[in-house]
CSV table of C-alpha atoms in Angstrom, one decimal:
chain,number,residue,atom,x,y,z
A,8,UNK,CA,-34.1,13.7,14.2
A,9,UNK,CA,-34.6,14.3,10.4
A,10,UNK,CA,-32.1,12.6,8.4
A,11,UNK,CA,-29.3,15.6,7.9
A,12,UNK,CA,-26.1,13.3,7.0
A,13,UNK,CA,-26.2,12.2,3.5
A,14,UNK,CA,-23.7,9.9,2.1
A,15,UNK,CA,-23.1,9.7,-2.2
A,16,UNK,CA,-21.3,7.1,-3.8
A,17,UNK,CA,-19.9,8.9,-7.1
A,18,UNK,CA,-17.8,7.2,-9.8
A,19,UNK,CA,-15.6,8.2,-12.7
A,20,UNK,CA,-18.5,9.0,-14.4
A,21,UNK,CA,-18.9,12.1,-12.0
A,22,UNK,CA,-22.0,14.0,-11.1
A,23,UNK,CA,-24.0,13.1,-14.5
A,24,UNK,CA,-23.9,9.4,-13.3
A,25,UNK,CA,-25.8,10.0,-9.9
A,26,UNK,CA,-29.4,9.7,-9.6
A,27,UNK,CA,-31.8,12.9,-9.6
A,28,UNK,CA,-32.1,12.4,-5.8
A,29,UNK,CA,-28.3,12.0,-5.4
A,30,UNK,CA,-27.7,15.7,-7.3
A,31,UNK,CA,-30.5,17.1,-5.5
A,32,UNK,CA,-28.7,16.0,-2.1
A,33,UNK,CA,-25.4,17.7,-3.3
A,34,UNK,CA,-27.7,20.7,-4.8
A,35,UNK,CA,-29.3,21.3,-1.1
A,36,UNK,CA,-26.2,20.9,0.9
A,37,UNK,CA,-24.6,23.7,3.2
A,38,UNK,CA,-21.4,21.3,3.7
A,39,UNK,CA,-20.5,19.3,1.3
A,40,UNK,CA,-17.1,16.9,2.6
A,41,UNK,CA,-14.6,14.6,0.1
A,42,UNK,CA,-11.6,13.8,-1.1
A,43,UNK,CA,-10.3,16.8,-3.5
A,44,UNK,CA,-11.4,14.4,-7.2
A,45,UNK,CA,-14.7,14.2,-5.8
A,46,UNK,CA,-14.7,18.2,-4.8
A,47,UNK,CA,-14.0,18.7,-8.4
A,48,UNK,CA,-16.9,16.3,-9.6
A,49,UNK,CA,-19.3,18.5,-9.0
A,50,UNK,CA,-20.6,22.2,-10.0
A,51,UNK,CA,-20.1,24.6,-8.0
A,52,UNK,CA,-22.5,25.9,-5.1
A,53,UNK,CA,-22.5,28.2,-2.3
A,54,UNK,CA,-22.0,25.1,0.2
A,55,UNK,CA,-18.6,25.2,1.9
A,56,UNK,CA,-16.2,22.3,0.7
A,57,UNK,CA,-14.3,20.3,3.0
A,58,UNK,CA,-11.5,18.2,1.9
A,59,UNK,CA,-10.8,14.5,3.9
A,60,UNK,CA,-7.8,15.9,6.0
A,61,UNK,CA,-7.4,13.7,9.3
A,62,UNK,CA,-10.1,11.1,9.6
A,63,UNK,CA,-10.6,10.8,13.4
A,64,UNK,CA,-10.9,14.8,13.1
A,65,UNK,CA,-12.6,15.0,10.6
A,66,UNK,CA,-16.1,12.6,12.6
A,67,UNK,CA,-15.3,15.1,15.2
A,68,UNK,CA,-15.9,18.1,13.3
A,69,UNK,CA,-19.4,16.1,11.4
A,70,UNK,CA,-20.3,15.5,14.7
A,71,UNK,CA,-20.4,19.1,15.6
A,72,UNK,CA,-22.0,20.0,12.3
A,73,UNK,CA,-25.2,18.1,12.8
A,74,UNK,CA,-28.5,20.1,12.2
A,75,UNK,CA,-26.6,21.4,9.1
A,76,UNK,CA,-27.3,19.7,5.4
A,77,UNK,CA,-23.9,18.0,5.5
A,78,UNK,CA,-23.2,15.8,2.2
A,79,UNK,CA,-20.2,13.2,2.2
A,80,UNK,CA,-19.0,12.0,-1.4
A,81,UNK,CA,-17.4,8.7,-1.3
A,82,UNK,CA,-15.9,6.7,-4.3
A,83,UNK,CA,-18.5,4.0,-5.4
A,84,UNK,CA,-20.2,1.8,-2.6
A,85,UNK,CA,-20.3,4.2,0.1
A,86,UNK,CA,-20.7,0.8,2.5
A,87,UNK,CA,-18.2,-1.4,1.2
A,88,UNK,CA,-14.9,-0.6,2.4
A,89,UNK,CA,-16.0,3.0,2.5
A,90,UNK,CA,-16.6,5.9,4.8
A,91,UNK,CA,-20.0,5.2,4.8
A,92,UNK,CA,-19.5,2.1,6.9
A,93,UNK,CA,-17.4,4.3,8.9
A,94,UNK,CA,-20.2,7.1,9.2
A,95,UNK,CA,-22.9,4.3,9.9
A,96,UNK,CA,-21.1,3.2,13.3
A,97,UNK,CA,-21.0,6.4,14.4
A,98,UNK,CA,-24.2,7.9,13.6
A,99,UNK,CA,-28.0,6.8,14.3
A,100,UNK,CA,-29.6,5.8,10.7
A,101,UNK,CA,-32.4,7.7,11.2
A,102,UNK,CA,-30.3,10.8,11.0
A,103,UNK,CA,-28.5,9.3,7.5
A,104,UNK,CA,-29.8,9.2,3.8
A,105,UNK,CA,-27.3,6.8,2.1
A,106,UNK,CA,-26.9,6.7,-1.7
A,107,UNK,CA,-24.7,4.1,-3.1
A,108,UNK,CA,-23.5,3.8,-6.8
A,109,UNK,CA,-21.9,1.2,-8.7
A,110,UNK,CA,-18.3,0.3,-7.1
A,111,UNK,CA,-15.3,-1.0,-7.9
A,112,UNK,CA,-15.8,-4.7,-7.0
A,113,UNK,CA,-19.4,-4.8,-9.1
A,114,UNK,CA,-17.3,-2.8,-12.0
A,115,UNK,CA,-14.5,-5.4,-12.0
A,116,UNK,CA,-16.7,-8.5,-11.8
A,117,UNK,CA,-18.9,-7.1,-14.6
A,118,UNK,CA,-15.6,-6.4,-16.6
A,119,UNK,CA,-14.3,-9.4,-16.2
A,120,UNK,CA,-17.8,-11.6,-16.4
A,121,UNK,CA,-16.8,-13.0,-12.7
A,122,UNK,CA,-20.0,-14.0,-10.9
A,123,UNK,CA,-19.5,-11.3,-7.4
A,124,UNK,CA,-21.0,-14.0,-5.2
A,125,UNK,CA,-18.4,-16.5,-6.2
A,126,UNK,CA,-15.2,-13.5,-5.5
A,127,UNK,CA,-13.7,-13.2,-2.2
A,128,UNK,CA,-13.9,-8.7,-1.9
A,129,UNK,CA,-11.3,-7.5,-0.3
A,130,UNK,CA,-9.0,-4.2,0.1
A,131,UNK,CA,-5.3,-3.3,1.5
A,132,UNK,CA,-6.1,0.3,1.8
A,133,UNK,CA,-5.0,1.2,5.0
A,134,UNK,CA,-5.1,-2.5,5.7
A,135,UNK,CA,-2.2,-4.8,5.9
A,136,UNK,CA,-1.4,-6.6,2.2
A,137,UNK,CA,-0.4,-10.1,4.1
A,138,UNK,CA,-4.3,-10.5,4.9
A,139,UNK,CA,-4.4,-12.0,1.1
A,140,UNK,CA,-2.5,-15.1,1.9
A,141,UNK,CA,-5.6,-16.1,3.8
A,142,UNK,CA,-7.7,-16.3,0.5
A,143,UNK,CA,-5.1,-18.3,-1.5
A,144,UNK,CA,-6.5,-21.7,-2.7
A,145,UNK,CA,-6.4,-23.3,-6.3
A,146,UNK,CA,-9.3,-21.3,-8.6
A,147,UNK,CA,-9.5,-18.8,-6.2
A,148,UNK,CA,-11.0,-15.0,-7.6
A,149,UNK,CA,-10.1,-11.9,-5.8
A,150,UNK,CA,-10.8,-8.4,-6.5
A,151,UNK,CA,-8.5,-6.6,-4.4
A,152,UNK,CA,-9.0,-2.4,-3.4
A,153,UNK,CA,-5.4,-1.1,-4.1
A,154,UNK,CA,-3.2,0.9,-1.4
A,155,UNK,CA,-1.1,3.0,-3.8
A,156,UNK,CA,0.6,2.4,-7.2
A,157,UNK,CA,3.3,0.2,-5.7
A,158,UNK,CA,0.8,-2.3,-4.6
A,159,UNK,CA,0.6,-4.4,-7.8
A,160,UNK,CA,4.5,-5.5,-7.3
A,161,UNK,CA,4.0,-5.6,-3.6
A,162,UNK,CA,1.2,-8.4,-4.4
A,163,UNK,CA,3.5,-10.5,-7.3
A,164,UNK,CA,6.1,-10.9,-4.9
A,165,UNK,CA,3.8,-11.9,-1.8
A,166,UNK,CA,2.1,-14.3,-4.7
A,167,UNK,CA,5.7,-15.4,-5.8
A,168,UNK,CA,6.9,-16.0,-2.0
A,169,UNK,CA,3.4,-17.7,-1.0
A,170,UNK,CA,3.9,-20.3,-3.7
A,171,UNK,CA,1.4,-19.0,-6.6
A,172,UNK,CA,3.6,-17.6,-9.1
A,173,UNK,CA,1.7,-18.7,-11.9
A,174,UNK,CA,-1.2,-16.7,-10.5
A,175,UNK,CA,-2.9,-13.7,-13.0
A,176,UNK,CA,-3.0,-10.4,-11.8
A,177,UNK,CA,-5.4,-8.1,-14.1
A,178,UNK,CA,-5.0,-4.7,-13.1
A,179,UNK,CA,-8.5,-2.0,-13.9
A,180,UNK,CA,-7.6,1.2,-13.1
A,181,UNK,CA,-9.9,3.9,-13.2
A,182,UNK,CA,-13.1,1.7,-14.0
A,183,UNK,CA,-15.9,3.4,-15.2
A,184,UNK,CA,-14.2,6.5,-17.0
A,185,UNK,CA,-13.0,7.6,-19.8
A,186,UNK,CA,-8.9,6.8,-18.4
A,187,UNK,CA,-10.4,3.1,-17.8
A,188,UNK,CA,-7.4,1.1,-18.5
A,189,UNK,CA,-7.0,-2.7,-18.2
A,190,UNK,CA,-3.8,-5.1,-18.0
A,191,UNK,CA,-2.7,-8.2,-16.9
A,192,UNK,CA,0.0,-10.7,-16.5
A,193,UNK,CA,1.4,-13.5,-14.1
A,194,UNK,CA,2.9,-13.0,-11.1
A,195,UNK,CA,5.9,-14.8,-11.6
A,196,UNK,CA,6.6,-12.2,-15.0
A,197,UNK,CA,5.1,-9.0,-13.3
A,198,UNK,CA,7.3,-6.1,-13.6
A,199,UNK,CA,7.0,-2.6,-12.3
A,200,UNK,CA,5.2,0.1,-14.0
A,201,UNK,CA,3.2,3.5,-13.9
A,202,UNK,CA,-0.4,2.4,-12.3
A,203,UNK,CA,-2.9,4.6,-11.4
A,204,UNK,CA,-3.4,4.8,-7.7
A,205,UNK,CA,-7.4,3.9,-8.0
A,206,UNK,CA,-6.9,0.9,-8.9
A,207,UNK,CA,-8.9,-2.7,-8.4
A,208,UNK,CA,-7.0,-6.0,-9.1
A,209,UNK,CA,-8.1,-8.9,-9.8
A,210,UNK,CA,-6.3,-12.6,-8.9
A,211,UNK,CA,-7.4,-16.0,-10.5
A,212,UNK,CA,-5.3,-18.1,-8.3
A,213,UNK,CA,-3.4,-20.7,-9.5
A,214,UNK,CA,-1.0,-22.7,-6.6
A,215,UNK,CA,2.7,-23.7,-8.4
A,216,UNK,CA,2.5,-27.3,-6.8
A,217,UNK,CA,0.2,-29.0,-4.0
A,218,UNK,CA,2.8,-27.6,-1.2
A,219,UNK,CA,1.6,-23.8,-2.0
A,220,UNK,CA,-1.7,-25.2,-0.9
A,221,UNK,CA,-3.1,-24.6,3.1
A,222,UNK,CA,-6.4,-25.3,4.2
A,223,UNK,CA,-8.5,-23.6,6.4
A,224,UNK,CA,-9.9,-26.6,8.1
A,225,UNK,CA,-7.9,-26.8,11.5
A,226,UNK,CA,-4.7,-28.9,12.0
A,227,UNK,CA,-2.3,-27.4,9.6
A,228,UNK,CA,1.1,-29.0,9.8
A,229,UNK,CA,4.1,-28.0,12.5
A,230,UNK,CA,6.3,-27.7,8.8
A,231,UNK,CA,4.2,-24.8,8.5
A,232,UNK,CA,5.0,-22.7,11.9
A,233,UNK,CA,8.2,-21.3,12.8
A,234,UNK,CA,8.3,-23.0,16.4
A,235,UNK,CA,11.3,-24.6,18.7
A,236,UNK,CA,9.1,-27.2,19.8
A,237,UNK,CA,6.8,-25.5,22.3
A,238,UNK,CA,3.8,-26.3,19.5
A,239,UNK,CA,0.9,-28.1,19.4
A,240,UNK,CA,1.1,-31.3,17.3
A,241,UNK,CA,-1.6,-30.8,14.5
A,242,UNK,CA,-3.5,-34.0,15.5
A,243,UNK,CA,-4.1,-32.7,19.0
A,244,UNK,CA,-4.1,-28.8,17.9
A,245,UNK,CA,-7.5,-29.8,14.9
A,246,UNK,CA,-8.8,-31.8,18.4
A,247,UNK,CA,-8.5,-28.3,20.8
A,248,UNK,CA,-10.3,-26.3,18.1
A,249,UNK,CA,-12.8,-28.7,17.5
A,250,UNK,CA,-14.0,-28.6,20.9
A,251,UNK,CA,-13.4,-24.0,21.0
A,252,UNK,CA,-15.7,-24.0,17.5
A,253,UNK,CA,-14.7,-21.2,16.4
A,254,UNK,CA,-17.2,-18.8,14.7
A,255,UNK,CA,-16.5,-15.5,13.0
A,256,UNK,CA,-16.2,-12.6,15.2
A,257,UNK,CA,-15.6,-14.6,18.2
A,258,UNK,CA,-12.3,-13.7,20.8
A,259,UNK,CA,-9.8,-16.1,21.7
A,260,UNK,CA,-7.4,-16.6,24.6
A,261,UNK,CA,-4.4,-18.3,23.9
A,262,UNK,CA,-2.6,-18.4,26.7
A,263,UNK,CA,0.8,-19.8,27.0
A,264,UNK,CA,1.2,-19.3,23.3
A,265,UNK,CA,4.1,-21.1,22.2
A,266,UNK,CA,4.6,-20.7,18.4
A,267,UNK,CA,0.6,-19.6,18.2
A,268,UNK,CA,-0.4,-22.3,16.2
A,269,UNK,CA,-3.8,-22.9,18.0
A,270,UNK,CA,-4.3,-18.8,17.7
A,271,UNK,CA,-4.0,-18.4,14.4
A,272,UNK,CA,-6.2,-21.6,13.3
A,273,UNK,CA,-8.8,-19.6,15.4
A,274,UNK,CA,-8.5,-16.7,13.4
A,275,UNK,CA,-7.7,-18.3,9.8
A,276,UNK,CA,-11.3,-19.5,10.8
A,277,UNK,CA,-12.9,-16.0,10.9
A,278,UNK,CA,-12.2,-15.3,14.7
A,279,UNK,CA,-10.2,-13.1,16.7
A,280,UNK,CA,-7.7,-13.7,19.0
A,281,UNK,CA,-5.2,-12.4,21.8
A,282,UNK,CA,-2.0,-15.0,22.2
A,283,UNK,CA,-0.6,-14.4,25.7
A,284,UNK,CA,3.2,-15.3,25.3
A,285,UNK,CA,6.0,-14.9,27.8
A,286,UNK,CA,9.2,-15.7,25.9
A,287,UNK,CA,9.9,-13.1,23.4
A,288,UNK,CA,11.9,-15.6,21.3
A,289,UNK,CA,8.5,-17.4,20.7
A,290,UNK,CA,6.3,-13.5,20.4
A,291,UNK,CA,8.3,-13.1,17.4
A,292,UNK,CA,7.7,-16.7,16.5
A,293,UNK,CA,3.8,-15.9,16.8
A,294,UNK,CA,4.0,-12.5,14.7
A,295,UNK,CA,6.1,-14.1,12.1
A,296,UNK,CA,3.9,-17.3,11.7
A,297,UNK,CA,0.4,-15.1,11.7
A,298,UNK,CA,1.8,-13.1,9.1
A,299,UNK,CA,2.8,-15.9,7.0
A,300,UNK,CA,-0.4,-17.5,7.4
A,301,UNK,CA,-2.8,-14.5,6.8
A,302,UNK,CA,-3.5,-13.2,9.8
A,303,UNK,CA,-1.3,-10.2,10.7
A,304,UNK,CA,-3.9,-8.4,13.0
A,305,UNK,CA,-3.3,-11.3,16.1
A,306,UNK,CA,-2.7,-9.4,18.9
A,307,UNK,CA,0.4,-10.3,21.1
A,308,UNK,CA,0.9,-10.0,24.7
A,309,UNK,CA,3.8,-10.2,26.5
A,310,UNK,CA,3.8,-11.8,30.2
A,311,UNK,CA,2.8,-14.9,32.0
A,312,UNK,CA,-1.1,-15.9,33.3
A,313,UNK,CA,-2.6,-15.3,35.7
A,314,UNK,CA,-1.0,-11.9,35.6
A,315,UNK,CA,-1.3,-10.9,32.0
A,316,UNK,CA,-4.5,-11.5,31.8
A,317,UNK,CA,-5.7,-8.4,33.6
A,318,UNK,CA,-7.6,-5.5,31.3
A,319,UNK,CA,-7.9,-8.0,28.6
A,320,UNK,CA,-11.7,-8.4,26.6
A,321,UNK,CA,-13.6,-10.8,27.7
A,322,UNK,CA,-13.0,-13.9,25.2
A,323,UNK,CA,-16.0,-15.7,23.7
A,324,UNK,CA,-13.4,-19.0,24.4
A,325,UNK,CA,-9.9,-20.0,25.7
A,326,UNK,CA,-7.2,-22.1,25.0
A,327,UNK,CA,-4.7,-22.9,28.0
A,328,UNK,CA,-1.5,-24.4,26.3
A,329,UNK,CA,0.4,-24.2,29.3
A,330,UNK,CA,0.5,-23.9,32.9
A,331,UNK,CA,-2.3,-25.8,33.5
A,332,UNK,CA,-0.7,-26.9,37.2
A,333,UNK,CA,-1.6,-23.7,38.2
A,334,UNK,CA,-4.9,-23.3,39.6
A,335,UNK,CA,-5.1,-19.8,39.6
A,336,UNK,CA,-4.9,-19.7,35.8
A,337,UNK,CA,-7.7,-22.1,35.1
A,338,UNK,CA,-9.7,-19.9,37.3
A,339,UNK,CA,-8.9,-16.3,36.4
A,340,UNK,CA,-9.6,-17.7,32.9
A,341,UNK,CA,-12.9,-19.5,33.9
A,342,UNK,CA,-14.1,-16.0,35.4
A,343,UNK,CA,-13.2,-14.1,32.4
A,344,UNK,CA,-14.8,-16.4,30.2
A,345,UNK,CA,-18.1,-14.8,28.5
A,346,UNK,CA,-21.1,-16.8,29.5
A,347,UNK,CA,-22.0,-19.7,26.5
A,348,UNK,CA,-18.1,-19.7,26.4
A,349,UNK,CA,-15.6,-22.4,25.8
A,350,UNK,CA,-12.3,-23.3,27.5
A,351,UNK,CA,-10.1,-25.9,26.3
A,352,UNK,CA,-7.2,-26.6,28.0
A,353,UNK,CA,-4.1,-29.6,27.4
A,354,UNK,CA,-2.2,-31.0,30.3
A,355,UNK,CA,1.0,-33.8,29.9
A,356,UNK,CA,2.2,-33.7,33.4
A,357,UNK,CA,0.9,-35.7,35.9
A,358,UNK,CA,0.5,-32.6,38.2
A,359,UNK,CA,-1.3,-30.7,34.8
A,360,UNK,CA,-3.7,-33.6,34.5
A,361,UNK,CA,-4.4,-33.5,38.6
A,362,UNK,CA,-5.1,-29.6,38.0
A,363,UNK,CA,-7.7,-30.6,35.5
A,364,UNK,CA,-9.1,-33.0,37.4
A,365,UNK,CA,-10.0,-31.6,40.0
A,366,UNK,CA,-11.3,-28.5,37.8
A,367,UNK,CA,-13.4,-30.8,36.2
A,368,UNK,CA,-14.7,-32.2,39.5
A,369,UNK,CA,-15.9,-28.3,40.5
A,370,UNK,CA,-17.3,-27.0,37.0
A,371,UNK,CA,-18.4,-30.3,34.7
A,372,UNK,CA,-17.3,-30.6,31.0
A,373,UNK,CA,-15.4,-33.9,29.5
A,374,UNK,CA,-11.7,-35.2,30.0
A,375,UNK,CA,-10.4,-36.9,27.1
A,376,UNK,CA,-7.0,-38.6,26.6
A,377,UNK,CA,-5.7,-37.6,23.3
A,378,UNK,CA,-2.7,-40.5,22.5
A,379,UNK,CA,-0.8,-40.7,18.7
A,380,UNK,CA,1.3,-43.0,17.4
A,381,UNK,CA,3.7,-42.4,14.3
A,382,UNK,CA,5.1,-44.8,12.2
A,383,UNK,CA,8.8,-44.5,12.0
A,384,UNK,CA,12.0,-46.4,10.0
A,385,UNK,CA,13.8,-49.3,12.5
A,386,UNK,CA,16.4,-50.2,10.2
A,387,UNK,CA,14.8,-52.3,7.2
A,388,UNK,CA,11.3,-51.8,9.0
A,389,UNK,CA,8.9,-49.9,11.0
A,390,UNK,CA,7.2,-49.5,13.8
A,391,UNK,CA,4.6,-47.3,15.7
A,392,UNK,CA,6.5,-44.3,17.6
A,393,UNK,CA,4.0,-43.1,20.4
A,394,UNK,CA,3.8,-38.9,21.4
A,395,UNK,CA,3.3,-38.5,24.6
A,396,UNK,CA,-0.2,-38.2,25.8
A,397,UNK,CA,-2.4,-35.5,25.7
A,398,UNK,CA,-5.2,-35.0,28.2
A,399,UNK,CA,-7.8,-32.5,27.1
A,400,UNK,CA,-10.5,-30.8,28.9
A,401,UNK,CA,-13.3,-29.2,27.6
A,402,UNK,CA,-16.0,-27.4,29.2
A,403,UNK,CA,-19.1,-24.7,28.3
A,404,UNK,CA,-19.6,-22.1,30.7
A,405,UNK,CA,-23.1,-21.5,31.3
């Protein structure tokens, strides 16, 4: 079909900053859709105007205009945290023409003489604001897309309570116009104030001591989770996600949860992942430690394996924590698994270990005792305090 969706990036320069062919697309239109700034961006045409009301009803209605010259306007980058990336899932490209302009993260970076490549992009509009912790390391640069006007304070005191106080937060509202306005200041001494609501900020990150610091590299300490107990130790825990590898995108199983430790290491790595939990003291120990951590969008389930596993995606890998005595976990998990999977699972009892045994015997993979030793005051001296041992099986699925 001939391309009848056209997308336009527009900034505050308005409609004498597009390109010929951008104007001549807004020009030909019979439909032209936006938010009401952009509406008023342009001249006036005989094309009915269409301001963003409902989003999901909004793609319905498109979707019943097509055949008709239908133009979207979209702030900036149409494809970077826009509705063109929205529009793109939902529609072939063939039937798209796509226009992009300059946006708000190359405005910033050129603003601020910030190399883009080197910034980590991200937005909080309609997304949750304790992603950011994720991102927080020592000479860190984010440019972050603003919710509202009450998200600069919102972001000094997540700052302030994450341990980077001394961190700068420049604020650039309305880039590229003639309200462009610019301020900055730390977050330990940000205060309140009128800010527009399209607004980029910008964070050099600077950690108030070593402590503030967390990596992303796998084995983060126990200090760090909320837990009463039920946690993987984070010698063991780096061990179990070496042998998942996590890769972006991927889904994750944890099942028998605990405090989530193992889940949220998955996802602080770029993955996703579903932590099966049946205590609801330790569901609100997960949702509290993911948020902490950076990764609010962990989804939670209630109820115990095999059980609770029904309906769920199919995982890319997973994580048994617990239960492995039970045989009909192990293999409601093992059919589940995606092929070129992973599944990792930790047993300490004697009957756990037999379990994995004799799963290993049936399907192949590696058994591996995992034993630690800490060393520990005895009076004047010390001596090596052994955990209990870990066995861990790993296995592909192919």
């Amino acid at each position: 079909m001939k391309p009848w969706l056209s997308v336009i990036g527009i900034g505050e320069d308005g409609f004498m900053g597009l390109t010929a062919s951008a104007r001549a697309l807004i020009h030909a239109a019979q439909v032209v859709i936006g938010g009401a700034r952009h509406l008023e961006m342009i001249p006036p045409s005989r094309a009915r105007r269409i301001v963003w009301g409902a989003l999901q009803a909004d793609l319905a209605a498109i979707e019943e205009m097509r055949g008709e010259r239908v133009c979207v306007l979209a702030s900036g980058d149409p494809m970077w945290f826009g509705i063109g990336a929205t529009l793109a899932k939902r529609f072939p490209r063939e039937e798209m023409t796509i226009i992009s302009h300059p946006g708000a993260f190359s405005l910033a970076a050129a603003k601020l003489g910030w190399p883009l490549a080197e910034v980590a992009c991200l937005s909080v509009h309609g997304r949750p604001l304790e992603t950011v912790p994720l991102h927080l390391h020592p000479g860190a640069r984010l440019l972050i897309l603003a919710e509202d006007a009450a998200t600069p304070t919102k972001l000094a005191a997540l700052l302030r309570d994450q341990g980077f106080g001394k961190s700068r937060i420049t604020v650039l509202e309305r880039l590229g116009g003639a309200g462009e306005k610019i301020t900055s200041n730390t977050a330990a001494k940000w205060r309140a104030g009128k800010i527009d609501p399209l607004t980029t900020f910008a964070v050099e990150v600077i950690a108030d001591s070593a402590s503030a610091v967390r990596s992303r590299v796998a084995g983060l300490s126990e200090d760090l989770f909320i837990h009463d107990g039920q946690i993987t130790q984070h010698e063991v825990r780096a061990a179990a996600l070496a042998a998942l590898a996590p890769w972006p995108g991927a889904l994750l199983w944890d099942i028998g949860a605990g405090a989530g430790s193992v889940a949220i290491e998955w996802m602080r790595a770029g993955g996703h992942a579903i932590a099966i939990e049946r205590e609801a003291k330790r569901r609100d120990f997960i949702a509290r430690n993911a948020i902490h951590l950076g990764v609010p969008q962990i989804e939670i389930i209630a109820g115990t394996a095999p059980v609770a596993l029904k309906g769920l995606a199919a995982p890319d890998a997973i994580f048994v924590g617990g239960g492995t005595s039970d045989a009909r976990i192990l293999e409601t998990a093992w059919r589940a698994l995606r092929t070129g999977g992973r599944l990792v699972a930790h047993a300490v009892t004697i009957e756990g270990e037999a379990a994995l045994t004799l799963f290993h015997v049936k399907h192949g993979g590696a058994l591996t005792r995992l034993s630690i030793a800490r060393l520990a005051g005895v009076g004047r001296f010390h001596r090596w305090h052994p955990q209990a041992p870990v066995t861990q099986y790993a296995v592909v699925k192919s």
